[in-house]
PDB file of C-alpha atoms in Angstrom:
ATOM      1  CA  UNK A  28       9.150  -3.710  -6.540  1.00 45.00           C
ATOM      2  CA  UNK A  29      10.813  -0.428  -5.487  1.00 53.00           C
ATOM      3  CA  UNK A  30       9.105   2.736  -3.835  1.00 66.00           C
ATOM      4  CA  UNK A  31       7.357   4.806  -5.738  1.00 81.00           C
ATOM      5  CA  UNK A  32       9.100   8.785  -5.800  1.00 92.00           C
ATOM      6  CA  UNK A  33       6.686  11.595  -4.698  1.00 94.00           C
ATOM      7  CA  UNK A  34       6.280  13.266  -7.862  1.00 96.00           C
ATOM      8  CA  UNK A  35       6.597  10.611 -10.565  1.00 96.00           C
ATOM      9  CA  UNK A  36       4.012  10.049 -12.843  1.00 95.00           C
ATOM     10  CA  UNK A  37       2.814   5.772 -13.770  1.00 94.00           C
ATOM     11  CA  UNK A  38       0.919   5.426 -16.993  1.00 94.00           C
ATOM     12  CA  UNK A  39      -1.040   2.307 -15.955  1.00 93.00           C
ATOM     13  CA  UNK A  40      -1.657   0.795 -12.112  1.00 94.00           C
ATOM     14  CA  UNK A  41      -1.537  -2.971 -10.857  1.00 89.00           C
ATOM     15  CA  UNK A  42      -5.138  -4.459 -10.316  1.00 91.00           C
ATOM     16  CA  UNK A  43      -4.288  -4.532  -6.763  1.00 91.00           C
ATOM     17  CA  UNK A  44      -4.788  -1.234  -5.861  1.00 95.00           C
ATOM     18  CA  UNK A  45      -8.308   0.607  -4.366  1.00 97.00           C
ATOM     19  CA  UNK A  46     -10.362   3.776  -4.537  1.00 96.00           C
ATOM     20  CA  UNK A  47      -9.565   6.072  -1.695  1.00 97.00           C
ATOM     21  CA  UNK A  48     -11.790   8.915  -1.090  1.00 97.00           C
ATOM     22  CA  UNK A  49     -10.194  11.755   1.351  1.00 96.00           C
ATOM     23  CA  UNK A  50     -11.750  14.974   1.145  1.00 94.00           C
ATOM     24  CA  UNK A  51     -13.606  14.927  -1.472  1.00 95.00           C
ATOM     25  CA  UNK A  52     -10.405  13.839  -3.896  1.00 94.00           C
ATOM     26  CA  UNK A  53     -10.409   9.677  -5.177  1.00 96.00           C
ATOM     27  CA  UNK A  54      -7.088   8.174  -4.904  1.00 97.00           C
ATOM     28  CA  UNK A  55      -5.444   4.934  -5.858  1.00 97.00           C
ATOM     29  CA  UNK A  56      -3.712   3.215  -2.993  1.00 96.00           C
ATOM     30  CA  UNK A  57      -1.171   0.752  -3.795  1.00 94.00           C
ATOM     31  CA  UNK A  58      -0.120  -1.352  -1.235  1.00 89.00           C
ATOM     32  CA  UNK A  59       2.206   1.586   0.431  1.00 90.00           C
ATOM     33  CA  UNK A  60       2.025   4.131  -2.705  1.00 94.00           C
ATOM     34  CA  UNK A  61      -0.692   6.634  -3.192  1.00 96.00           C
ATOM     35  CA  UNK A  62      -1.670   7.841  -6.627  1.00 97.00           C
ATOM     36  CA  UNK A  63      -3.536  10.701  -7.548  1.00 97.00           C
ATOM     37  CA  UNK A  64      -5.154  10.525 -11.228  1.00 95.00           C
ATOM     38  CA  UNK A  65      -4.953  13.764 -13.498  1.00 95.00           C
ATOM     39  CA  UNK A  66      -6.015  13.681 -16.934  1.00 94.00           C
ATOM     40  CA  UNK A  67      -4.142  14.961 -20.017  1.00 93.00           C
ATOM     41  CA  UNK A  68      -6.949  15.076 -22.949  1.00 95.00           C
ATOM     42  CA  UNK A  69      -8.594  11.997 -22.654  1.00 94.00           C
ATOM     43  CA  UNK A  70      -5.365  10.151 -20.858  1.00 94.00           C
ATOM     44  CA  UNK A  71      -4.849   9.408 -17.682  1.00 94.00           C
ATOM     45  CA  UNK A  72      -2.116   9.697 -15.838  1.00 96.00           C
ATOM     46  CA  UNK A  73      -1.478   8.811 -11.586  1.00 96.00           C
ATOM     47  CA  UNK A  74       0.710  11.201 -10.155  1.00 97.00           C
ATOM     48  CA  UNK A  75       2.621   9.910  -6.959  1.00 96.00           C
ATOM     49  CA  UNK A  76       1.358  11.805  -3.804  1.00 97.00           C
ATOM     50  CA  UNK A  77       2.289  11.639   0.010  1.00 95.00           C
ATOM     51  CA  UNK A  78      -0.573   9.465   1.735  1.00 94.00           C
ATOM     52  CA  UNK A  79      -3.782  12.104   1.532  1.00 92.00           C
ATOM     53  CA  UNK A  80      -4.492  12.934   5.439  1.00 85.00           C
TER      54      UNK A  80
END
């Protein structure tokens, strides 16, 4: 499996990953990627972020 790229946009995660709360914002980790959902209608798309801090 490659690295995800800051930026890039997945259309469907792997069943590995968890809910990460930071802040008030839920993230999906992924082993070392962190995804960020944002919804387009009633899609949803995970948006790669830098690990939330």
């Amino acid at each position: 499996m490659t690295s995800a790229v800051i930026g890039s946009i997945a259309y469907s995660l792997p069943p590995s990953c968890t809910t990460v709360v930071v802040n008030g914002i839920g993230y999906q980790q992924c082993d070392n990627a962190w995804y960020q959902p944002r919804y387009v209608g009633t899609t949803v798309q995970y948006i790669v972020v830098d690990a939330p801090r």
